Amino acid sequence: MNLDILSYGFMQRALLTGIVVSITCSMIGLFLVLKRYSLFGDALSHVAFGGIALGYFFNIYPIWTAFAVSVSTALGITKLRKSTKISGDAAIAVLLSSGFAMGVLLISASHGFTIDLFSFLFGSILLTSMQDALLIVAVSCGVIVTLIAIRKPLIHFTFDEEQAKVHGIPIEKLNYLFVALAAVTVIATMRLVGILLISALIVLPNITSIMMGKGFKKTMMISISLSVSAVIAGITISYYFNLAPAGTIVMLMVAMFVGTLIAKHVGMFSTKILNENNLSATN
Amino acid sequence: MVSKPTQFEDGFRMSVNALDVENVSVSHNGALAINKISFNVQEGDLLGIVGPNGAGKTTLFRAILGLQTYQGKIKLFGYEGSQYTTLLSMIGYVPQKVNFEPNFPATVYDVVAMGILSKKRLVKGASLIQSCGCCWNRIFSTSSKDHEKIEEALKIVGLESFKDRRISELSGGEQQRAFIAKSLVKEPLLMILDEPVTGVDMDVQNKFYSVLRKINKENKITIVWSSHDLTAISDLATRVACMNRELFFHGEKEEFFANKDMLKTYSESAMQLHMHKHDM
């Protein structure tokens, strides 16, 4: 194999957007996983599906409508959760079904754009246009910079909301900002792996890195490394073996997760995971 | 509504309590959780609050910490309103149990670092404390860097060798010591500890109590601490408050332990104290 892969414009765009998006997903995903919002990304992507269908229906650039619908729905459901005390999983179920239902409804109401919609459902990183690539990179960089800026209060807030509030962190505003960033990330990721596989990119690298028993910073760096490696390898393998990039990327991430799980099982990592609180571990 | 401490004509300010709780009531769905509680905490005090389960101790703490709506007045160093909110972030709070995700990938060092207050908040708090004539018993020198503060706080609670371990790998008592260190790095004006060693063994409790004594005596930090352990209260507290939805007693420790009726009210704890004295 040689590196002729990089001589194609579509591959350059695919790799660039893939790398940026995978970094964003890993960063926001760690907070989502730790807040037990793992399926929030999945739910938001279904809402985004409705937003894309809306864009096609009204002949507007679909990414814009997806942004508008996802961000406003994410903020709305957060407000609703707070005022009605709806549980997190129930809120996710409402988001997931209502967003997808809107998409299906709009598809049935019009004809002729289903092929394009399928590219959003299953991902089409190799077909990313320059316009999409620039938008995805710009948005992802914005999310990364914002996350770096708010990392300290966000870590505290994710660890313990009440303690964060006593510490003077404006947790409500922070929560709204966080869900808005999550919504934006999901839209940026749609082109890479498609609506149906977004949660894999958000969850898999993070639960894999959490198992390695490191501190917060190292866990995030490991997650980013795993995610970027899987995206580069996935796109390359899919190019040479004519496979679907989205499926290849996600299956590589699954392989990393399973490999880490086995390594942990044989004692390569020292920390305990998926157990209840280990109060009597050491004294 | 902001009330400022009284200033005398000669320029000296009246000494101000660290905490004033005046007629504070909290109701949950119409039922009174605490009823017209009033007491104060002076600077440097270690106030032990005793009372049976369901007495409203945690509710009272949550009201002080701004986590619970209440009726009545609560003042921090004489301040209410926005100044109270500013000073609130300078309260170190260790709850009965911190409910964090067991797989949270934070080391002990990471957790303690969460407690660092920004310089802006410290300066704002310091100017408020200065203007009410109180002295702020800072643990660290103003030039200390965040890393030095964290290391020093870990040393105070005896967890310096645990700093790179994940918080979930520590025992309950060690976790509570880590959370005390997290409270200490913010250079607290006041620490509120809500039954911090409930359910941990005696050895760990004793280590915890020695940390408590150290930060009160050596670092001069004002502490409000609830516990069922009357033995520890009699050893460590300078003053005692006794409550069961209402406040029954607030005063000197010696006065409380001399009051047999009060002790009988909490017979189980009193028996504990009796056995402790008998052992001695």
Coordinates of C-alpha atoms in Angstrom, one line a residue:
Chain A
M1 CA 0.0 0.0 0.0
N2 CA 1.2 3.5 -0.7
L3 CA -0.1 6.8 0.4
D4 CA -1.9 7.7 -2.9
I5 CA -5.0 7.8 -0.8
L6 CA -3.9 11.3 0.3
S7 CA -3.7 12.6 -3.2
Y8 CA -7.5 12.6 -3.6
G9 CA -9.3 15.7 -2.4
F10 CA -12.3 13.7 -1.1
M11 CA -9.9 11.6 1.0
Q12 CA -8.2 14.7 2.4
R13 CA -11.6 16.2 3.3
A14 CA -12.7 12.9 4.8
L15 CA -9.6 12.5 7.0
L16 CA -9.6 16.1 8.1
T17 CA -13.3 16.2 9.1
G18 CA -13.0 12.7 10.6
I19 CA -10.1 13.6 12.8
V20 CA -11.6 16.9 14.0
V21 CA -15.0 15.3 14.6
S22 CA -13.6 12.3 16.5
I23 CA -11.7 14.7 18.9
T24 CA -14.9 16.6 19.5
C25 CA -17.0 13.5 20.1
S26 CA -14.4 12.1 22.5
M27 CA -14.3 15.3 24.5
I28 CA -18.0 15.9 24.8
G29 CA -18.7 12.1 25.0
L30 CA -16.6 11.7 28.2
F31 CA -18.9 14.2 30.0
L32 CA -22.0 12.6 28.5
V33 CA -21.0 9.1 29.6
L34 CA -20.1 10.3 33.1
K35 CA -23.4 12.1 33.5
R36 CA -25.1 8.9 32.4
Y37 CA -26.4 10.6 29.3
S38 CA -24.8 8.1 27.0
L39 CA -27.9 7.9 24.8
F40 CA -28.4 11.6 24.6
G41 CA -26.3 11.8 21.5
D42 CA -28.4 9.1 19.9
A43 CA -31.6 10.9 20.8
L44 CA -30.2 14.2 19.4
S45 CA -29.2 12.5 16.2
H46 CA -32.8 11.3 15.7
V47 CA -34.0 14.8 16.3
A48 CA -31.4 16.0 13.8
F49 CA -32.9 13.5 11.3
G50 CA -36.2 15.4 11.7
G51 CA -34.3 18.7 11.2
I52 CA -32.7 17.4 8.0
A53 CA -36.0 16.2 6.6
L54 CA -37.4 19.7 7.4
G55 CA -34.6 21.3 5.5
Y56 CA -35.2 19.2 2.4
F57 CA -38.9 19.7 2.7
F58 CA -38.5 23.5 2.7
N59 CA -35.5 23.4 0.4
I60 CA -33.1 24.9 3.0
Y61 CA -29.5 23.7 3.5
P62 CA -30.3 20.7 5.7
I63 CA -27.4 21.1 8.1
W64 CA -28.7 24.5 9.2
T65 CA -32.2 23.2 9.9
A66 CA -30.6 20.2 11.7
F67 CA -28.6 22.6 13.9
A68 CA -31.6 24.8 14.6
V69 CA -34.0 21.9 15.5
S70 CA -31.4 19.9 17.5
V71 CA -30.1 22.8 19.6
S72 CA -33.6 24.2 20.3
T73 CA -34.9 20.7 21.2
A74 CA -32.0 19.9 23.4
L75 CA -32.4 23.1 25.3
G76 CA -36.2 22.6 25.5
I77 CA -36.0 19.1 26.8
T78 CA -33.4 20.2 29.4
K79 CA -35.9 22.9 30.6
L80 CA -38.7 20.4 30.5
R81 CA -36.7 17.9 32.6
K82 CA -36.0 20.5 35.2
S83 CA -39.5 21.8 35.5
T84 CA -41.4 18.5 35.4
K85 CA -38.8 16.2 37.0
I86 CA -38.9 13.8 34.0
S87 CA -36.2 11.2 34.4
G88 CA -33.2 11.3 32.0
D89 CA -34.0 8.0 30.2
A90 CA -37.7 9.1 29.7
A91 CA -36.5 12.4 28.2
I92 CA -34.2 10.6 25.8
A93 CA -37.1 8.3 24.7
V94 CA -39.3 11.4 24.1
L95 CA -36.5 13.0 22.0
L96 CA -35.6 9.9 20.1
S97 CA -39.1 9.0 19.0
S98 CA -40.4 12.5 18.4
G99 CA -37.4 13.5 16.3
F100 CA -37.5 10.4 14.1
A101 CA -41.3 10.6 13.8
M102 CA -41.0 14.2 12.5
G103 CA -38.5 12.9 9.9
V104 CA -40.7 10.0 8.8
L105 CA -43.7 12.3 8.6
L106 CA -41.9 14.8 6.3
I107 CA -40.5 12.0 4.1
S108 CA -44.0 10.6 3.6
A109 CA -45.4 14.1 2.9
S110 CA -42.9 14.7 0.0
H111 CA -41.0 12.6 -2.5
G112 CA -37.6 12.6 -4.1
F113 CA -35.0 13.3 -1.4
T114 CA -34.8 9.9 0.3
I115 CA -31.4 9.0 -1.2
D116 CA -29.8 12.1 0.3
L117 CA -31.5 11.3 3.6
F118 CA -30.0 7.8 3.6
S119 CA -26.5 9.4 3.4
F120 CA -27.3 11.2 6.7
L121 CA -28.6 8.0 8.2
F122 CA -25.6 5.8 7.4
G123 CA -22.9 8.4 7.0
S124 CA -21.1 9.5 3.8
I125 CA -17.7 10.8 4.9
L126 CA -16.2 10.2 1.5
L127 CA -18.9 12.3 -0.2
T128 CA -18.3 15.3 2.1
S129 CA -18.4 18.5 0.1
M130 CA -16.0 21.4 0.7
Q131 CA -18.9 23.4 2.1
D132 CA -19.8 20.6 4.6
A133 CA -16.1 20.1 5.5
L134 CA -15.5 23.7 6.2
L135 CA -18.6 24.0 8.3
I136 CA -17.9 20.8 10.2
V137 CA -14.3 21.8 11.0
A138 CA -15.3 25.3 12.0
V139 CA -18.1 24.1 14.3
S140 CA -16.0 21.3 15.8
C141 CA -13.1 23.7 16.6
G142 CA -15.7 26.0 18.2
V143 CA -16.9 23.2 20.4
I144 CA -13.3 22.1 21.3
V145 CA -12.3 25.6 22.3
T146 CA -15.4 26.1 24.4
L147 CA -15.0 22.8 26.1
I148 CA -11.4 23.7 27.0
A149 CA -12.5 27.1 28.3
I150 CA -15.2 25.6 30.6
R151 CA -13.4 22.4 31.5
K152 CA -12.9 23.1 35.2
P153 CA -16.5 24.0 36.1
L154 CA -17.7 21.3 33.7
I155 CA -15.7 18.6 35.4
H156 CA -16.8 19.8 38.8
F157 CA -20.5 19.9 37.7
T158 CA -20.2 16.4 36.1
F159 CA -18.7 15.0 39.3
D160 CA -21.3 16.4 41.7
E161 CA -23.9 19.0 40.8
E162 CA -24.6 20.1 44.4
Q163 CA -21.0 20.6 45.3
A164 CA -20.5 22.6 42.1
K165 CA -23.5 24.8 43.0
V166 CA -22.1 25.5 46.5
H167 CA -18.8 26.3 44.8
G168 CA -20.5 29.1 43.0
I169 CA -20.7 27.5 39.5
P170 CA -23.8 28.6 37.6
I171 CA -24.9 25.0 37.0
E172 CA -28.1 25.8 35.1
K173 CA -26.4 28.0 32.5
L174 CA -23.5 25.5 32.3
N175 CA -26.0 22.7 31.7
Y176 CA -27.7 24.6 28.9
L177 CA -24.4 25.4 27.3
F178 CA -23.3 21.8 27.6
V179 CA -26.4 20.3 25.9
A180 CA -26.2 22.9 23.2
L181 CA -22.5 21.9 22.5
A182 CA -23.6 18.2 22.5
A183 CA -26.3 19.0 20.0
V184 CA -23.9 20.9 17.7
T185 CA -21.4 18.0 18.0
V186 CA -24.0 15.5 16.9
I187 CA -24.8 17.4 13.8
A188 CA -21.1 17.8 13.0
T189 CA -20.7 14.0 13.4
M190 CA -23.6 12.9 11.2
R191 CA -21.6 13.0 8.0
L192 CA -18.9 10.8 9.4
V193 CA -20.8 7.8 10.8
G194 CA -24.5 8.6 10.2
I195 CA -27.3 9.2 12.6
L196 CA -27.6 5.6 13.5
L197 CA -24.0 5.2 14.7
I198 CA -23.3 8.5 16.3
S199 CA -23.6 7.2 19.9
A200 CA -20.9 4.7 19.1
L201 CA -18.4 7.5 18.5
I202 CA -19.5 9.3 21.7
V203 CA -19.6 6.3 24.0
L204 CA -17.1 3.6 22.8
P205 CA -13.7 5.4 23.0
N206 CA -14.7 6.9 26.4
I207 CA -15.9 3.7 28.1
T208 CA -12.7 2.0 26.7
S209 CA -10.4 4.7 28.1
I210 CA -12.3 4.9 31.5
M211 CA -11.4 1.2 32.0
M212 CA -7.7 2.0 31.9
G213 CA -7.8 3.5 35.4
K214 CA -6.2 6.9 34.8
G215 CA -7.1 10.4 35.9
F216 CA -9.4 12.7 34.1
K217 CA -6.9 14.4 31.7
K218 CA -5.2 11.1 30.7
T219 CA -8.6 9.4 30.3
M220 CA -9.6 12.1 27.9
M221 CA -6.3 12.0 26.0
I222 CA -6.5 8.2 25.7
S223 CA -10.1 8.5 24.4
I224 CA -9.1 11.0 21.8
S225 CA -6.2 8.9 20.7
L226 CA -8.3 5.8 20.3
S227 CA -11.0 7.7 18.5
V228 CA -8.6 9.4 16.0
S229 CA -6.8 6.1 15.4
A230 CA -10.1 4.3 14.7
V231 CA -11.2 7.0 12.3
I232 CA -7.9 7.2 10.3
A233 CA -7.7 3.4 10.2
G234 CA -11.4 3.0 9.4
I235 CA -11.3 5.4 6.5
T236 CA -8.1 3.9 5.1
I237 CA -9.3 0.3 5.4
S238 CA -12.7 1.1 3.9
Y239 CA -10.9 2.8 0.9
Y240 CA -8.6 -0.1 0.2
F241 CA -11.2 -2.9 0.8
N242 CA -14.2 -1.0 -0.5
L243 CA -16.1 -1.2 2.7
A244 CA -18.6 1.3 4.3
P245 CA -16.4 3.7 6.3
A246 CA -19.0 4.3 9.1
G247 CA -19.3 0.6 9.8
T248 CA -15.5 0.0 9.6
I249 CA -14.8 2.9 12.1
V250 CA -17.4 1.7 14.6
M251 CA -16.3 -2.0 14.4
L252 CA -12.7 -0.9 15.0
M253 CA -13.9 1.0 18.1
V254 CA -15.8 -2.1 19.2
A255 CA -12.6 -4.2 18.8
M256 CA -10.6 -1.7 20.9
F257 CA -13.3 -1.9 23.6
V258 CA -13.4 -5.7 23.6
G259 CA -9.6 -5.8 23.5
T260 CA -9.3 -3.5 26.5
L261 CA -12.0 -5.5 28.4
I262 CA -10.0 -8.7 27.9
A263 CA -6.8 -6.9 28.9
K264 CA -8.5 -5.7 32.0
H265 CA -9.9 -9.1 32.7
V266 CA -6.4 -10.6 32.7
G267 CA -5.2 -7.9 35.1
M268 CA -3.4 -5.4 32.8
F269 CA -5.3 -2.5 34.4
S270 CA -5.6 -2.1 38.1
T271 CA -8.8 -0.2 38.7
K272 CA -12.2 -1.6 39.3
I273 CA -15.0 -0.8 36.9
L274 CA -18.7 -1.4 36.6
N275 CA -18.8 -2.3 40.3
E276 CA -20.8 -0.6 43.0
N277 CA -19.0 1.7 45.4
N278 CA -15.9 0.0 46.7
L279 CA -15.9 1.3 50.2
S280 CA -13.6 -1.3 51.7
A281 CA -11.0 -1.4 49.0
T282 CA -8.2 -0.1 51.0
N283 CA -7.4 1.2 54.4
Chain B
M1 CA -31.8 43.3 51.0
V2 CA -28.2 43.6 52.2
S3 CA -27.4 44.3 55.8
K4 CA -23.9 45.4 56.7
P5 CA -22.2 44.9 60.1
T6 CA -22.6 47.8 62.5
Q7 CA -19.8 50.4 62.5
F8 CA -19.1 52.3 65.7
E9 CA -18.4 56.0 65.7
D10 CA -14.8 55.5 66.7
G11 CA -14.2 53.4 63.6
F12 CA -14.1 50.0 65.3
R13 CA -16.5 47.5 64.1
M14 CA -18.6 45.3 66.2
S15 CA -17.5 41.7 66.2
V16 CA -19.5 39.7 63.7
N17 CA -20.6 36.1 64.0
A18 CA -19.3 33.7 61.3
L19 CA -22.9 32.4 60.9
D20 CA -26.3 33.7 62.1
V21 CA -29.3 31.6 61.7
E22 CA -32.5 33.5 62.7
N23 CA -36.0 31.8 62.8
V24 CA -35.3 29.5 59.9
S25 CA -38.1 27.2 58.9
V26 CA -38.2 24.8 56.0
S27 CA -41.3 22.8 55.0
H28 CA -41.5 19.9 52.6
N29 CA -45.0 19.5 51.0
G30 CA -46.6 21.4 53.8
A31 CA -44.9 19.5 56.6
L32 CA -42.3 21.4 58.7
A33 CA -38.9 19.8 58.4
I34 CA -37.3 22.4 60.7
N35 CA -39.2 25.0 62.7
K36 CA -37.9 28.5 63.7
I37 CA -34.3 27.5 64.3
S38 CA -32.0 30.2 65.7
F39 CA -28.4 30.0 66.6
N40 CA -25.1 31.6 65.8
V41 CA -21.5 30.4 65.3
Q42 CA -18.6 32.5 66.3
E43 CA -15.3 32.6 64.5
G44 CA -13.0 29.7 65.5
D45 CA -15.9 27.7 67.0
L46 CA -16.3 24.0 66.4
L47 CA -20.1 23.7 66.8
G48 CA -21.3 20.1 67.1
I49 CA -25.0 19.6 66.1
V50 CA -26.7 16.6 67.5
G51 CA -30.1 15.2 66.9
P52 CA -31.8 12.0 65.9
N53 CA -32.3 10.8 62.3
G54 CA -34.9 13.0 60.6
A55 CA -34.2 15.9 63.0
G56 CA -33.6 18.2 60.0
K57 CA -29.8 18.6 60.4
T58 CA -29.2 18.1 56.7
T59 CA -32.1 20.3 55.7
L60 CA -30.6 23.1 57.9
F61 CA -27.2 22.7 56.2
R62 CA -28.8 22.7 52.8
A63 CA -30.6 26.0 53.7
I64 CA -27.3 27.5 54.8
L65 CA -25.7 26.4 51.6
G66 CA -28.4 27.9 49.4
L67 CA -29.6 24.5 48.2
Q68 CA -32.9 24.7 49.9
T69 CA -35.5 27.5 50.1
Y70 CA -36.4 28.6 53.6
Q71 CA -38.2 31.2 55.7
G72 CA -36.2 33.3 58.1
K73 CA -32.8 34.9 57.9
I74 CA -29.3 33.4 57.5
K75 CA -26.2 35.7 57.5
L76 CA -22.6 34.8 56.8
F77 CA -20.3 37.2 58.5
G78 CA -23.2 39.6 58.8
Y79 CA -24.0 39.6 55.1
E80 CA -27.1 38.6 53.3
G81 CA -28.2 38.8 49.6
S82 CA -25.6 39.0 46.9
Q83 CA -22.7 39.3 49.3
Y84 CA -23.9 36.1 51.0
T85 CA -23.8 34.4 47.7
T86 CA -20.3 35.6 47.1
L87 CA -19.2 34.2 50.5
L88 CA -21.1 31.0 50.0
S89 CA -18.5 29.7 47.5
M90 CA -16.0 30.1 50.4
I91 CA -17.8 27.6 52.6
G92 CA -16.2 24.1 52.6
Y93 CA -19.0 21.5 52.6
V94 CA -18.6 17.8 53.2
P95 CA -21.9 15.9 52.9
Q96 CA -22.7 12.6 54.5
K97 CA -22.0 11.0 51.1
V98 CA -20.9 12.5 47.9
N99 CA -22.9 10.8 45.1
F100 CA -20.4 10.6 42.3
E101 CA -20.4 8.2 39.4
P102 CA -18.3 5.2 40.7
N103 CA -16.4 5.0 37.4
F104 CA -15.5 8.7 37.4
P105 CA -11.9 8.8 36.2
A106 CA -10.7 11.4 38.7
T107 CA -7.7 10.8 40.9
V108 CA -7.6 12.1 44.5
Y109 CA -5.5 15.0 43.1
D110 CA -8.1 15.8 40.5
V111 CA -10.9 15.9 43.1
V112 CA -9.0 18.1 45.4
A113 CA -8.2 20.4 42.5
M114 CA -11.9 20.9 41.9
G115 CA -12.1 22.8 45.1
I116 CA -9.7 25.6 44.0
L117 CA -11.4 28.9 43.9
S118 CA -10.5 31.5 41.3
K119 CA -8.4 34.4 42.4
K120 CA -11.2 36.8 41.5
R121 CA -13.5 35.0 44.0
L122 CA -10.8 35.0 46.7
V123 CA -10.2 38.7 46.2
K124 CA -13.9 39.5 46.3
G125 CA -14.4 37.4 49.5
A126 CA -11.3 38.8 51.1
S127 CA -12.6 42.4 50.6
L128 CA -16.0 41.5 52.2
I129 CA -14.3 39.8 55.2
Q130 CA -12.0 42.8 55.7
S131 CA -14.8 45.3 55.5
C132 CA -16.7 43.5 58.3
G133 CA -13.7 43.6 60.5
C134 CA -13.1 39.8 60.7
C135 CA -9.9 38.1 60.1
W136 CA -9.7 35.4 57.4
N137 CA -7.6 32.5 58.7
R138 CA -6.0 31.6 55.4
I139 CA -4.3 28.2 55.3
F140 CA -2.0 29.0 52.5
S141 CA 0.1 32.1 51.8
T142 CA -1.4 34.4 49.1
S143 CA 1.5 33.6 46.8
S144 CA 0.9 29.8 46.9
K145 CA 0.3 28.3 43.6
D146 CA -2.6 26.0 43.0
H147 CA -0.4 22.9 42.9
E148 CA 1.2 23.8 46.2
K149 CA -2.2 24.3 47.8
I150 CA -3.4 20.9 46.7
E151 CA -0.3 19.2 47.9
E152 CA -0.5 21.0 51.3
A153 CA -4.2 20.1 51.7
L154 CA -3.5 16.5 50.9
K155 CA -0.8 16.6 53.5
I156 CA -3.1 18.0 56.2
V157 CA -5.6 15.1 55.7
G158 CA -2.8 12.5 55.4
L159 CA -3.5 11.5 51.8
E160 CA -0.4 12.7 50.0
S161 CA 0.6 9.2 49.1
F162 CA -2.9 8.6 47.6
K163 CA -2.9 11.5 45.2
D164 CA -2.6 9.5 42.0
R165 CA -5.2 6.9 42.9
R166 CA -8.7 7.1 41.6
I167 CA -11.1 8.4 44.2
S168 CA -13.4 5.4 43.8
E169 CA -10.6 3.1 44.9
L170 CA -10.4 4.7 48.3
S171 CA -12.4 3.6 51.4
G172 CA -15.3 5.6 52.7
G173 CA -13.2 7.3 55.3
E174 CA -10.4 8.1 52.9
Q175 CA -12.9 9.5 50.4
Q176 CA -14.3 11.8 53.1
R177 CA -10.7 13.0 54.0
A178 CA -10.2 13.7 50.3
F179 CA -13.4 15.8 50.3
I180 CA -12.1 17.7 53.3
A181 CA -8.9 18.4 51.4
K182 CA -11.1 19.6 48.5
S183 CA -12.8 22.0 51.0
L184 CA -9.5 23.1 52.4
V185 CA -8.0 24.2 49.1
K186 CA -10.6 26.8 48.7
E187 CA -9.4 28.4 51.9
P188 CA -12.8 28.2 53.6
L189 CA -14.2 30.8 55.9
L190 CA -16.4 28.1 57.4
M191 CA -16.7 24.3 57.0
I192 CA -19.9 22.4 57.2
L193 CA -19.6 18.7 57.8
D194 CA -22.8 16.7 57.7
E195 CA -22.2 13.4 59.5
P196 CA -19.0 12.9 57.6
V197 CA -18.0 9.5 59.0
T198 CA -21.3 7.7 59.3
G199 CA -20.8 4.0 58.6
V200 CA -17.1 3.9 58.7
D201 CA -15.0 1.9 61.2
M202 CA -13.6 3.4 64.4
D203 CA -10.0 3.5 63.2
V204 CA -11.0 5.6 60.2
Q205 CA -13.3 7.8 62.4
N206 CA -10.4 8.5 64.8
K207 CA -8.1 9.5 61.9
F208 CA -10.9 11.8 60.6
Y209 CA -11.4 13.4 64.1
S210 CA -7.7 14.1 64.4
V211 CA -7.9 16.0 61.0
L212 CA -10.9 17.9 62.3
R213 CA -9.1 18.9 65.5
K214 CA -6.0 19.9 63.5
I215 CA -7.9 22.2 61.1
N216 CA -9.9 23.8 63.9
K217 CA -7.0 24.3 66.3
E218 CA -4.1 24.9 64.0
N219 CA -5.7 26.4 60.9
K220 CA -8.4 28.2 63.1
I221 CA -11.1 27.3 60.7
T222 CA -14.7 27.7 62.0
I223 CA -16.5 24.3 61.7
V224 CA -20.2 23.3 62.0
W225 CA -20.4 19.6 62.3
S226 CA -23.3 17.2 62.8
S227 CA -22.8 13.8 64.3
H228 CA -24.5 11.1 66.3
D229 CA -21.2 10.4 68.1
L230 CA -21.6 12.2 71.4
T231 CA -18.2 10.9 72.5
A232 CA -16.5 12.7 69.6
I233 CA -18.7 15.8 70.2
S234 CA -17.6 15.9 73.8
D235 CA -14.0 15.5 72.8
L236 CA -13.8 18.0 69.9
A237 CA -16.6 20.5 69.9
T238 CA -16.4 23.9 71.6
R239 CA -20.1 24.4 71.6
V240 CA -23.1 22.2 71.0
A241 CA -26.6 22.6 69.4
C242 CA -29.2 20.0 69.9
M243 CA -32.2 19.8 67.6
N244 CA -35.2 17.7 66.6
R245 CA -37.0 19.9 64.0
E246 CA -36.8 22.6 66.7
L247 CA -33.7 23.7 68.5
F248 CA -33.7 22.4 72.1
F249 CA -30.3 23.6 73.2
H250 CA -27.5 25.8 72.0
G251 CA -24.5 26.7 74.2
E252 CA -21.3 25.6 75.8
K253 CA -20.4 21.9 75.6
E254 CA -20.0 21.5 79.3
E255 CA -23.5 22.8 79.9
F256 CA -25.0 20.4 77.4
F257 CA -23.2 17.3 78.9
A258 CA -24.2 18.4 82.4
N259 CA -27.9 18.4 81.4
K260 CA -29.1 14.8 82.1
D261 CA -32.5 15.4 80.7
M262 CA -31.0 16.4 77.4
L263 CA -28.8 13.3 77.3
K264 CA -31.7 11.1 78.2
T265 CA -33.5 12.3 75.1
Y266 CA -30.9 10.7 73.1
S267 CA -30.4 7.6 75.2
E268 CA -28.5 5.6 72.7
S269 CA -25.9 8.3 72.2
A270 CA -25.8 8.9 75.9
M271 CA -25.1 5.3 76.6
Q272 CA -22.3 5.5 74.2
L273 CA -20.9 8.4 76.1
H274 CA -21.3 6.6 79.4
M275 CA -19.4 3.6 78.1
H276 CA -16.7 5.8 76.8
K277 CA -16.3 7.4 80.3
H278 CA -16.4 4.0 81.9
D279 CA -13.6 2.8 79.7
M280 CA -11.5 5.7 80.7

